[in-house]
XYZ file of C-alpha atoms in Angstrom:
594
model
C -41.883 -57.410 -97.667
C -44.236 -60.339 -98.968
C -47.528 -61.864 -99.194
C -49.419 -62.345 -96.091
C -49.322 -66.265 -96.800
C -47.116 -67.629 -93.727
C -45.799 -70.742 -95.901
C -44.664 -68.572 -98.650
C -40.905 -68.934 -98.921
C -37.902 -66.589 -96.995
C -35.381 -64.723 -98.644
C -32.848 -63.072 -96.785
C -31.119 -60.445 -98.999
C -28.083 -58.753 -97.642
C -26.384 -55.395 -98.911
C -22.968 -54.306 -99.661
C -20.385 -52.218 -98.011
C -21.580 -49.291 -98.477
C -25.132 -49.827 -98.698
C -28.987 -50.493 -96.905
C -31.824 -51.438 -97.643
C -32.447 -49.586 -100.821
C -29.940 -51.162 -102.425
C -32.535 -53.950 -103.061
C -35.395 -51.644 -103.832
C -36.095 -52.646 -107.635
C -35.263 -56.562 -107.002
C -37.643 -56.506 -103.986
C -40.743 -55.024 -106.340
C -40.337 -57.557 -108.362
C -40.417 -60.501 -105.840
C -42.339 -59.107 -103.095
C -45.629 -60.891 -104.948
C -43.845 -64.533 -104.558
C -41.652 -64.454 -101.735
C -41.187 -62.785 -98.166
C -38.679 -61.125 -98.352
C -36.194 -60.191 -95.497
C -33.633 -57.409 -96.276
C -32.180 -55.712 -93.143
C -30.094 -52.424 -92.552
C -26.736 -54.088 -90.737
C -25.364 -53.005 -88.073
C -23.263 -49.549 -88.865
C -25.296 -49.097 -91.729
C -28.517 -47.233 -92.853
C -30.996 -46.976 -89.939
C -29.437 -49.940 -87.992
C -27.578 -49.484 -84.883
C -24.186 -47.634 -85.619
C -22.345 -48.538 -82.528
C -21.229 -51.695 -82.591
C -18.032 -54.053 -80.583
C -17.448 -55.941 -84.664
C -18.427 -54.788 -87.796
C -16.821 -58.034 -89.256
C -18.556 -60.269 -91.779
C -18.603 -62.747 -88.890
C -20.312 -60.555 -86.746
C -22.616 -59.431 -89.342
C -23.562 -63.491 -89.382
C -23.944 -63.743 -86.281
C -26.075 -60.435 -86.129
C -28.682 -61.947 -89.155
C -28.598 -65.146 -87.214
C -29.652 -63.829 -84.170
C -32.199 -61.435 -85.812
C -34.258 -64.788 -87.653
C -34.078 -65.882 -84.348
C -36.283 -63.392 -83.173
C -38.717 -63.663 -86.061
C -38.634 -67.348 -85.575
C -37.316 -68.034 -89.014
C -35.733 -71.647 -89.188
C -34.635 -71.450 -92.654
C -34.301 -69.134 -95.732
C -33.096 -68.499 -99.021
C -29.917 -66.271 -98.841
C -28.818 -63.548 -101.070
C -25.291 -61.868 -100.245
C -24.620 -58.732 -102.675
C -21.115 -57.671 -102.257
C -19.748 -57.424 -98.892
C -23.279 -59.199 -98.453
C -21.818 -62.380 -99.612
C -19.248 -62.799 -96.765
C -21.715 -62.518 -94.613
C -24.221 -65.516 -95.822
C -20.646 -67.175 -95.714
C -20.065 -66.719 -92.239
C -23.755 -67.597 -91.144
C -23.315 -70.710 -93.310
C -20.004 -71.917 -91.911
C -21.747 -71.565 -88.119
C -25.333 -72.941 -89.230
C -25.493 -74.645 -92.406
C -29.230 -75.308 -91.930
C -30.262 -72.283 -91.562
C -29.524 -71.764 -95.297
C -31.734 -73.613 -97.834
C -29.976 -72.152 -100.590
C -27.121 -69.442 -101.678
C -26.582 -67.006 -104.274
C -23.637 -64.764 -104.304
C -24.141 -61.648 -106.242
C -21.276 -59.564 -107.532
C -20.120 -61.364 -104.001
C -16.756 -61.432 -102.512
C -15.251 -64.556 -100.800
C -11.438 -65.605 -100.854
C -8.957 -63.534 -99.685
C -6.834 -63.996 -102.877
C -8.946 -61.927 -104.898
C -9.349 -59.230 -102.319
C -7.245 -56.094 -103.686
C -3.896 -57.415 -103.048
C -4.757 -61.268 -102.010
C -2.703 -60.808 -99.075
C -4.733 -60.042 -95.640
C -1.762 -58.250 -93.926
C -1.405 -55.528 -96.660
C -5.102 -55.318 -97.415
C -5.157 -54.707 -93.782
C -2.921 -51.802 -93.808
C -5.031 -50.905 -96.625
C -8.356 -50.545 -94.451
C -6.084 -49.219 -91.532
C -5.213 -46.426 -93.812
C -8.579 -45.935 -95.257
C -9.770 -46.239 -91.560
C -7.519 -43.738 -89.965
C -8.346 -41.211 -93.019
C -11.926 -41.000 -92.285
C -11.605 -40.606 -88.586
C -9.359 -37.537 -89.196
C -12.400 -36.064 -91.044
C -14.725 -37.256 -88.596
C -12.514 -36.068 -85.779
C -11.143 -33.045 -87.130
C -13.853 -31.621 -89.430
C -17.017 -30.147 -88.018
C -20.074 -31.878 -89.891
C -22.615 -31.915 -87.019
C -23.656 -35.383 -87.925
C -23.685 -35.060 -91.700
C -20.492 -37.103 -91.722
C -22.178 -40.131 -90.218
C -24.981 -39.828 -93.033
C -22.232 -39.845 -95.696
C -21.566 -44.026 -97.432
C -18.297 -43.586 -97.077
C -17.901 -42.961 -93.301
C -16.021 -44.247 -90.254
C -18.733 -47.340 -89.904
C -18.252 -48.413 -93.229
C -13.950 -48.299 -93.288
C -14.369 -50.809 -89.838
C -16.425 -52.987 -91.743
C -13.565 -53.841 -93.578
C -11.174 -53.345 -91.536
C -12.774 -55.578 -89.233
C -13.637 -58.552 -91.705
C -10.734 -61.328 -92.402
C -11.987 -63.313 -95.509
C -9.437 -66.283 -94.894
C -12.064 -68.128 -93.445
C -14.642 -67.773 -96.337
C -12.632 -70.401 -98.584
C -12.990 -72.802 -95.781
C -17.318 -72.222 -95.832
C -17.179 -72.332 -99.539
C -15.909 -75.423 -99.532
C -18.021 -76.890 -96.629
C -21.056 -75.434 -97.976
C -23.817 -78.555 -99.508
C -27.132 -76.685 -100.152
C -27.834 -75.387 -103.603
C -25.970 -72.214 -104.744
C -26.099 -69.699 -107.701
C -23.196 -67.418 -108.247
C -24.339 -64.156 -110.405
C -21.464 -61.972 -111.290
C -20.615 -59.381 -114.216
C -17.204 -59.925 -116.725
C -16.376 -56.393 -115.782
C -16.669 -56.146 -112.086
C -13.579 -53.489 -111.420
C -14.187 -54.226 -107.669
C -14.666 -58.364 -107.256
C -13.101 -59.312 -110.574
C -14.823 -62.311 -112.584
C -11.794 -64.634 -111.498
C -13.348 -64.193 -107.772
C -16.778 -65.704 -109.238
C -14.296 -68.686 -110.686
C -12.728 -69.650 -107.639
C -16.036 -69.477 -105.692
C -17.707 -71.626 -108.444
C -14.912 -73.960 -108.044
C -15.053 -74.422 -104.600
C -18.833 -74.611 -105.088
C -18.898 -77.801 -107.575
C -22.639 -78.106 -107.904
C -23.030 -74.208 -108.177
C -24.787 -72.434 -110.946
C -22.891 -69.516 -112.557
C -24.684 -66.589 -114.390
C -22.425 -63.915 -116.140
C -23.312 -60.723 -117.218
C -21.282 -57.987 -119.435
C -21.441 -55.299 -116.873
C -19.374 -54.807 -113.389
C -20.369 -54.654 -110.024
C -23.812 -53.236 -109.790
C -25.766 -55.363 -111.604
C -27.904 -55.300 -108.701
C -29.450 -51.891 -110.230
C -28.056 -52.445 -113.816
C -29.813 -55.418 -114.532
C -32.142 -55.450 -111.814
C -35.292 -57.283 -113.598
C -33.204 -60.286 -115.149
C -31.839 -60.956 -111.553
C -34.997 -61.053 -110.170
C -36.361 -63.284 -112.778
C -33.204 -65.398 -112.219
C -33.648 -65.635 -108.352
C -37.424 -66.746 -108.520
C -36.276 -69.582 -111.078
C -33.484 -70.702 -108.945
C -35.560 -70.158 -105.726
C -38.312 -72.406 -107.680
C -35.908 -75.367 -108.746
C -34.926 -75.221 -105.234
C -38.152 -75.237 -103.661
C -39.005 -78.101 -105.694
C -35.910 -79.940 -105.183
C -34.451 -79.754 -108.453
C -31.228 -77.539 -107.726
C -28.158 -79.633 -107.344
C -26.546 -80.264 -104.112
C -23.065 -80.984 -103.436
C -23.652 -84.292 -103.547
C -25.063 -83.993 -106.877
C -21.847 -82.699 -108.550
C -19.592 -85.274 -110.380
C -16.859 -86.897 -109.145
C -14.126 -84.749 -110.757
C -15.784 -81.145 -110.210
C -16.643 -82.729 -106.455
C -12.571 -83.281 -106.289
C -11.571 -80.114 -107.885
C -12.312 -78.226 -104.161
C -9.443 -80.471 -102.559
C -7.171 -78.942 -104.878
C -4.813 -76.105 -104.301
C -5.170 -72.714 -105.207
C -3.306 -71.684 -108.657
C -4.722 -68.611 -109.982
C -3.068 -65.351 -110.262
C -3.500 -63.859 -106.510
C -4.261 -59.863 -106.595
C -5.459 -58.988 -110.096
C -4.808 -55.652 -111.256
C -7.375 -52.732 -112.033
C -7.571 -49.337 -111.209
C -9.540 -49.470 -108.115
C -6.812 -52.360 -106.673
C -3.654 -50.326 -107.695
C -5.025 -46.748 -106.488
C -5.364 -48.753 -103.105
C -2.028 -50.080 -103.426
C -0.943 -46.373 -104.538
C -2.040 -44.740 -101.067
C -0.874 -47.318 -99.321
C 2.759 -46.846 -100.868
C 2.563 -43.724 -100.363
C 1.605 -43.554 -97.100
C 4.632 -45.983 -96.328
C 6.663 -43.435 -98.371
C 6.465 -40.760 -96.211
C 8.856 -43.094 -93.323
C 11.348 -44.085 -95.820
C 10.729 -43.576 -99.612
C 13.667 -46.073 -100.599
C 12.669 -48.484 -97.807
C 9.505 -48.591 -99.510
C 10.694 -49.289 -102.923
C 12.501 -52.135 -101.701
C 9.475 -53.103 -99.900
C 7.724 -53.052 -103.370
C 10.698 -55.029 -104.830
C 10.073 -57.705 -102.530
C 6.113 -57.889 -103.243
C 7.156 -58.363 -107.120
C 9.526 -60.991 -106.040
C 6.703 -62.693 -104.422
C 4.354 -62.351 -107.022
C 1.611 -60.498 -105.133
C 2.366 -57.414 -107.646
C 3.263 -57.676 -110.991
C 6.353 -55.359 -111.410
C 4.221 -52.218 -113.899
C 2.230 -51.747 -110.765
C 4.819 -52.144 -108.800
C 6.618 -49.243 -110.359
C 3.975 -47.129 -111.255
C 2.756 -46.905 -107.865
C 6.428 -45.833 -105.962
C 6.664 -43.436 -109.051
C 3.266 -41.935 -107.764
C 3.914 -42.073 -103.893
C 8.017 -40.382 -104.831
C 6.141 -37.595 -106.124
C 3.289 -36.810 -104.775
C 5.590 -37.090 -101.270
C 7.996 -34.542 -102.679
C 5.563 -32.156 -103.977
C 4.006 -32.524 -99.819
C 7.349 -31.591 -99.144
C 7.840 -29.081 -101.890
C 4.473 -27.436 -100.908
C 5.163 -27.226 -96.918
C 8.174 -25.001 -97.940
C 6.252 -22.634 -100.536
C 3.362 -22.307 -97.391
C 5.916 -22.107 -94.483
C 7.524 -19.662 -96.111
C 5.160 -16.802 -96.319
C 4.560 -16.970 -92.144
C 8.666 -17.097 -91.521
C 9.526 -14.550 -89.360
C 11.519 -11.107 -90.540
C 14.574 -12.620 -89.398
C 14.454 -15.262 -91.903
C 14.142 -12.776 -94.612
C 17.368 -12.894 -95.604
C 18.200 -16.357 -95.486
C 14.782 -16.398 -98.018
C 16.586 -14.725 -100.337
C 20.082 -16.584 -100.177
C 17.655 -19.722 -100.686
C 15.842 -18.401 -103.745
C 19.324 -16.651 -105.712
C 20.654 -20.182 -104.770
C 17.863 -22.314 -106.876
C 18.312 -19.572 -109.408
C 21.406 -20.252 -110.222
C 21.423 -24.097 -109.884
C 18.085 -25.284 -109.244
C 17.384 -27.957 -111.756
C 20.402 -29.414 -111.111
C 20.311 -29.638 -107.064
C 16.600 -31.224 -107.569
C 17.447 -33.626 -109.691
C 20.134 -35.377 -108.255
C 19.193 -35.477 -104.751
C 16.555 -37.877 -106.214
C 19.938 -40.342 -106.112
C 21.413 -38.758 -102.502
C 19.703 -39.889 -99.866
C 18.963 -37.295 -96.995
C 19.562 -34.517 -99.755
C 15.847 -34.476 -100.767
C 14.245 -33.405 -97.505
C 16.456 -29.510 -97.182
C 16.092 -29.211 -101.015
C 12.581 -30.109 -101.626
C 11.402 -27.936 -98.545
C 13.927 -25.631 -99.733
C 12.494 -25.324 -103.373
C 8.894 -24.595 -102.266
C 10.710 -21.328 -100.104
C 12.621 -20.350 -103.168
C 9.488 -20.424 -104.707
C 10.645 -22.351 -107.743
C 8.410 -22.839 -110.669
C 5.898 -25.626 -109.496
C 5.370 -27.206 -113.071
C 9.312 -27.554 -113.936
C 9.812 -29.186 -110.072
C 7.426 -31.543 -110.550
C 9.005 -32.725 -114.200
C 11.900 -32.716 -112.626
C 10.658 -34.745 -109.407
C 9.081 -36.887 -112.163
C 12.210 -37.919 -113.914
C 14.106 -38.535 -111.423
C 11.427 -40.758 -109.849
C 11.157 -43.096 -113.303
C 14.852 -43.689 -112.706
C 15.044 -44.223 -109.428
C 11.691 -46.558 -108.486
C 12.330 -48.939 -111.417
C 16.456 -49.273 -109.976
C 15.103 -50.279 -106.558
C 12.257 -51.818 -107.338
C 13.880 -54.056 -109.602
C 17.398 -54.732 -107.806
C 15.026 -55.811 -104.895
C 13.234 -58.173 -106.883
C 15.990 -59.856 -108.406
C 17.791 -59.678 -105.486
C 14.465 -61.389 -103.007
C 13.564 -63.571 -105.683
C 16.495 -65.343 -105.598
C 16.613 -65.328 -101.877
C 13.070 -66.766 -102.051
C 14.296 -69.477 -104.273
C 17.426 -70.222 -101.734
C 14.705 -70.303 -98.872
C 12.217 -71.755 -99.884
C 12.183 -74.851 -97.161
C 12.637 -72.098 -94.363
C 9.823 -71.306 -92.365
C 10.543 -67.762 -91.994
C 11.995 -67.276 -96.254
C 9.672 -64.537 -96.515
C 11.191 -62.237 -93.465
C 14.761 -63.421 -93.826
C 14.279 -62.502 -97.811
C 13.051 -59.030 -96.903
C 15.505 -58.493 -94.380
C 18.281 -59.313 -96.415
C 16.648 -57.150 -99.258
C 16.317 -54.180 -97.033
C 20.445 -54.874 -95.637
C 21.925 -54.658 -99.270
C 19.626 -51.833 -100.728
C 20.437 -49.640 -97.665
C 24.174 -50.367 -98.022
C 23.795 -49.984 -101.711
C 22.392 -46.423 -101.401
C 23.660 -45.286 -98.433
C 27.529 -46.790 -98.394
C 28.521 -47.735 -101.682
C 27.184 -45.137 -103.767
C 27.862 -42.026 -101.558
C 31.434 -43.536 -101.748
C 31.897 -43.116 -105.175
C 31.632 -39.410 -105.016
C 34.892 -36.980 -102.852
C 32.030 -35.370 -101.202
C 30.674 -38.796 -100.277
C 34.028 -40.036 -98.662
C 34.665 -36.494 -96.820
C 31.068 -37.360 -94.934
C 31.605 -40.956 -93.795
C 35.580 -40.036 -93.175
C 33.899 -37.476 -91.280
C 31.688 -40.060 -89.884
C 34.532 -42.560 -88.842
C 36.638 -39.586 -87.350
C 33.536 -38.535 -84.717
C 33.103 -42.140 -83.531
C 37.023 -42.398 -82.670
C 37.004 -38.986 -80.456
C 34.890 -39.287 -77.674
C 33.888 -35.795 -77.673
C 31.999 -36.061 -80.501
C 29.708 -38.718 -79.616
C 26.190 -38.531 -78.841
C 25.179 -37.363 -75.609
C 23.159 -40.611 -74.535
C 25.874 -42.870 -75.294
C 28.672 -39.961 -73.600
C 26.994 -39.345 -70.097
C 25.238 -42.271 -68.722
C 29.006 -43.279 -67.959
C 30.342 -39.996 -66.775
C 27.408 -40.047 -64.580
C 28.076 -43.547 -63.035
C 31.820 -42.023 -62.491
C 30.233 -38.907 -60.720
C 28.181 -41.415 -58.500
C 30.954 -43.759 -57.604
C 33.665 -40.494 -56.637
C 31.028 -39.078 -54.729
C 30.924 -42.486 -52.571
C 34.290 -42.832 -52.248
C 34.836 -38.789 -51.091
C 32.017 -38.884 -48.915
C 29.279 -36.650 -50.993
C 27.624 -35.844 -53.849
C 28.959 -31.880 -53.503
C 32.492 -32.517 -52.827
C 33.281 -32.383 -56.523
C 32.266 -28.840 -56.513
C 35.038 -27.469 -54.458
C 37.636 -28.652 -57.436
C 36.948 -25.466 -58.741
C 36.709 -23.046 -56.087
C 36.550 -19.637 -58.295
C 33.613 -21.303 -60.909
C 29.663 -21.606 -59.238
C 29.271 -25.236 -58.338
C 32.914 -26.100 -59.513
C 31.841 -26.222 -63.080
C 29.984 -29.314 -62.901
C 27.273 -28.133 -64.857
C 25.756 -24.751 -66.288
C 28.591 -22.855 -65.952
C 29.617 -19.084 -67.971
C 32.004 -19.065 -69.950
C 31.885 -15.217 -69.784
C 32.183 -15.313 -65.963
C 35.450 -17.545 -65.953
C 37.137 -15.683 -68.817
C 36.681 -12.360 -66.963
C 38.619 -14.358 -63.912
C 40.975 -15.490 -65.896
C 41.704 -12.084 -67.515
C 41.486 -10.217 -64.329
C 44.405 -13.000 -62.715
C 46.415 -11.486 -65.913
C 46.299 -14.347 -67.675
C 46.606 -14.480 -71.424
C 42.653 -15.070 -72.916
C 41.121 -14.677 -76.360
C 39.421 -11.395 -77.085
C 35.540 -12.061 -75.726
C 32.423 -9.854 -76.023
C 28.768 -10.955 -74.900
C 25.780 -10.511 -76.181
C 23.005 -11.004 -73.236
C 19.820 -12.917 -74.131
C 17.335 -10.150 -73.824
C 19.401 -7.991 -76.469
C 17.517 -6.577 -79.654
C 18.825 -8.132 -82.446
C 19.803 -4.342 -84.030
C 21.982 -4.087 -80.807
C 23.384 -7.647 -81.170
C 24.280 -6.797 -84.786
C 25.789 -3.242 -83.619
C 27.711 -4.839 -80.618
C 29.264 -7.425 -83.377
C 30.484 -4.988 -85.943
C 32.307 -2.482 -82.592
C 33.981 -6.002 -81.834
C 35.119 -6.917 -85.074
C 37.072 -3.496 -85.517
C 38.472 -4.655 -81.538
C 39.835 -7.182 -83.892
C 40.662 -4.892 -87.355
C 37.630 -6.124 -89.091
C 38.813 -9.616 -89.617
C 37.352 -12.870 -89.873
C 37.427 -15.460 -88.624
C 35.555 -15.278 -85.616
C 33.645 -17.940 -83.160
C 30.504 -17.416 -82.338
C 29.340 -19.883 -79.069
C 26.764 -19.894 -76.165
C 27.794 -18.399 -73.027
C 26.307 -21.844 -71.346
C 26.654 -25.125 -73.475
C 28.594 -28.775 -72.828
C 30.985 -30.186 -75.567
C 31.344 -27.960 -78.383
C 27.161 -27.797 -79.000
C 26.285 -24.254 -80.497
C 30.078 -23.560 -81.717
C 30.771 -21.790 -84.881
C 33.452 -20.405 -86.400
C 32.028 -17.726 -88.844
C 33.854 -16.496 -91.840
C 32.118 -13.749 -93.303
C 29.382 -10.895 -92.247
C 26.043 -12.422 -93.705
C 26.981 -15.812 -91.702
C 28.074 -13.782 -88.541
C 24.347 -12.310 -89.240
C 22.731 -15.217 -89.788
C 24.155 -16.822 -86.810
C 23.060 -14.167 -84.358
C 19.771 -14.336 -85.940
C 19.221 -18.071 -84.891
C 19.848 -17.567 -81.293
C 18.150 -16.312 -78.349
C 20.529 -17.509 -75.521
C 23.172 -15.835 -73.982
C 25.951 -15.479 -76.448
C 29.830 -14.959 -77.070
C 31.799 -13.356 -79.728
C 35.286 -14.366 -79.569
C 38.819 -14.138 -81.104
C 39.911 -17.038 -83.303
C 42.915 -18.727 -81.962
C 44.116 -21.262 -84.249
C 45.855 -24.513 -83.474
C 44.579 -27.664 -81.746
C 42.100 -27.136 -79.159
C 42.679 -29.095 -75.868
């Protein structure tokens, strides 16, 4: 846009993220008359090329730079709005020249004032918001109305592609005259931003305005009347350069940053919000501590902090809460009556069971799910969720503070403090909540005596740790007896010597038939109706004078898996519900089991 007079000054005006051409529409009328104007659709946004290798700032720098190439433009005013911003930062940083003068508009620029002023969790941040929108591009049929949409794939790897550490470095490098334009109540860039940049830009201009981040359309005729002044004072070589600053404001760059990193507002702690919760849904008390930790550090003040685990506890029950209330209506008959065990259960004692496995770790995950099948009252759960998450989050949150801020104070010289302090955050919380507290409760020292007792018998451990030596034994018997089979001639009367996948049924009936003293057995095939199974159980409990108890097992299974020993009908039910493999019914014979 411009006059047809060749030697008529170049602007360059760059949108934000989301954002085109239009976004300059009113500010381009009213400089069109004076200036050419240049105002492109980047790449991934408006009419521009969508498919792109970067979608970084620094790409988007090199993209303009390449593009004034082509028009053979040597030099230009530049005008970054928003996201805009970073990108005259980047082009600067590579080609200084190319920019006779800057003005950052409701601009962003260091990474400390950048939601949470920390690039690794502002990159989770845009990883999150990333992966959201390609679900609903990927899963969601829009026929190409998705891509038309601001808030779209293109526009989360813009951000997710752009790391602002680099723009302090170009602010303070840059030399040509600059104007900074930015509004007191900018919710998305706060006003602080515009301080640091002005800083780091000693002979900058700064122009503030009441409003918040779209001043571009809010006050869209005093910006253009403030962009031809500037763009005049320039052209005649009356705007300051670097040089022109005095010595102390010249110095102040060199300094060190000491603002507050990560101001808060409601945009910055909803994106903080999702990303807790998001985190939540791995470990919700890992989080917390995680949270702790970021207090500690000073990256969140501790009301955030707080509020936001608060948000992600309960809004990650309720998921949980909600997948029980659905999954219950599509369980299958069979389930019926454990439905209705569930729901007299939360009857009796809901409140109670829902709000103290808030402080039981590994209780919430059967309860909540369990809740939503009971189908208890959504709007007392969630009050209840909600107190026991205002306990809880401030307790973790806060022992983990204390507890890394003083380990950030002991580490402070280390190179690694930060890792070392989370680490050890993480190792006391988790032995906090998941040794010391369970033990101060009988029902918490049955389970780990429990525990203990299964790690000292052999039998009981876990199959990956119990095998892989067995199986080395196998190999090196079979080598010294001359073949892998030999081992299954030990037991001539069992299929393949009862190595493996054996019937219990089968040996039992040998052993009976040898006259050998056996406990009462009756199977129940796989393919059996469930009305038989239950009609074949009740002739063998009067074999047995209607008493319980009795074991219920699989006809084929390896160290005790799939053994029960049932003590009453609607278990014995229950049981025989739940399987679909060959199973036996057999006498209890009490005593130790060798």
């Amino acid at each position: 846009l411009g006059p047809a007079d060749p030697e008529a000054p170049v602007a360059v005006l760059l949108h934000g993220s989301p954002g085109g051409i239009a976004d300059f529409h009113a500010v381009g009328a009213a400089l069109r008359d004076r200036y050419r104007l240049l105002i492109p659709d980047l790449p991934g946004f408006g009419a521009s090329t969508r498919e792109v290798p970067d979608y970084s700032v620094d790409a988007h720098g090199r993209y303009v730079l390449a593009w004034l190439d082509t028009l053979g433009v040597e030099s230009a005013h530049w005008v970054g709005f928003s996201m805009g911003g970073g990108v005259a930062l980047s082009a600067a940083a590579r080609e200084p020249t190319r920019l006779r003068s800057l003005v950052l508009l409701s601009s962003i620029g260091v990474q400390e004032y950048e939601l949470l002023g920390d690039y690794g969790l502002n990159h989770l941040i845009h990883g999150l918001q990333l992966a959201v929108l390609r679900a609903i591009d990927w899963g969601v049929p829009h026929f190409g109305s998705f891509d038309r949409f601001p808030l779209n794939a293109y526009y989360a790897r813009n951000f997710y592609d752009t790391d602002q550490r680099p723009l302090r470095g170009a602010l303070a490098g840059f030399e040509a005259p600059a104007l900074i334009i930015h509004g007191d109540g900018d919710p998305l860039v706060p006003i602080d931003a515009a301080l640091e940049h002005h800083r780091l830009l000693p002979h900058s201009e700064l122009d503030r305005y009441a409003e918040g981040h779209f001043l571009l359309w809010q006050r869209s005729d005093a910006i253009a009347e403030t962009l031809a002044g500037f763009w005049a004072r320039v052209e005649r070589g009356e705007a300051p350069r670097r040089r022109d600053a005095s010595p102390t404001r010249r110095a102040a760059p060199a300094a060190p940053f000491a603002g507050d990193p990560a101001p808060r507002g409601p945009v910055t702690w909803f994106a903080f919000a999702m990303l807790v919760l998001a985190a939540s849904l791995v470990s919700e008390d890992l989080t917390c501590i995680g949270v702790g930790f970021l207090v500690a550090r000073g990256q969140v003040d501790f009301a955030s902090g707080v509020s936001a685990c608060v948000f992600a506890l309960v809004v990650g029950d309720l998921l949980l809460y909600v997948s029980g209330r659905v999954g219950a209506r599509w369980a299958p008959t069979r389930w019926v009556s454990r439905l209705r065990e569930t729901r007299h259960r939360f009857e009796r004692s809901g409140a109670l069971l829902i709000f103290t496995s808030r402080f039981l770790p590994g209780a919430r995950l059967p309860i909540y799910v369990g809740a939503g099948v009971a189908r208890y009252p959504t709007p007392r759960f969630t009050l209840l969720l909600l107190a026991g998450a205002l306990l809880w989050a401030p307790a973790l949150v806060g022992a983990a503070t204390l507890f890394g801020d003083a380990a950030l104070v002991r580490l402070e010289g280390v190179r690694q403090g930060g890792a070392i302090a989370l680490g050890l955050t993480a190792l006391f919380v988790l032995v906090l909540t998941r040794v010391l507290l369970p033990l101060a409760t009988h029902r918490g020292r049955r389970l780990w005596r429990g525990r203990i007792e299964r790690w000292r018998r052999w039998e009981f451990w876990p199959m990956w740790l119990f095998y892989p030596p067995v199986l080395v034994y196998v190999a090196a018997l079979a080598l010294r007896h001359g073949g892998l089979r030999t081992a299954t001639a030990v037991n001539p009367a069992i299929p393949g010597g009862g190595l493996v996948g054996e019937s219990k049924w089968e040996i039992l009936r040998g052993l009976a038939a040898a006259g050998e003293r056996v406990a009462r057995t009756a199977l129940l095939p796989a393919d059996q109706p469930e009305s038989a199974r239950w009609a074949a159980a009740d002739r063998f409990r009067e074999q047995l004078g209607g008493d319980f108890p009795i074991v219920v097992k699989p006809d084929v299974g390896e160290r005790g898996k799939g053994v029960a020993v049932v003590r009453d009908a609607a278990t014995l039910r229950r049981e025989l519900a739940q399987r679909d493999e060959a199973t036996l019914l057999q006498e209890y014979v009490p005593g130790v089991e060798f």
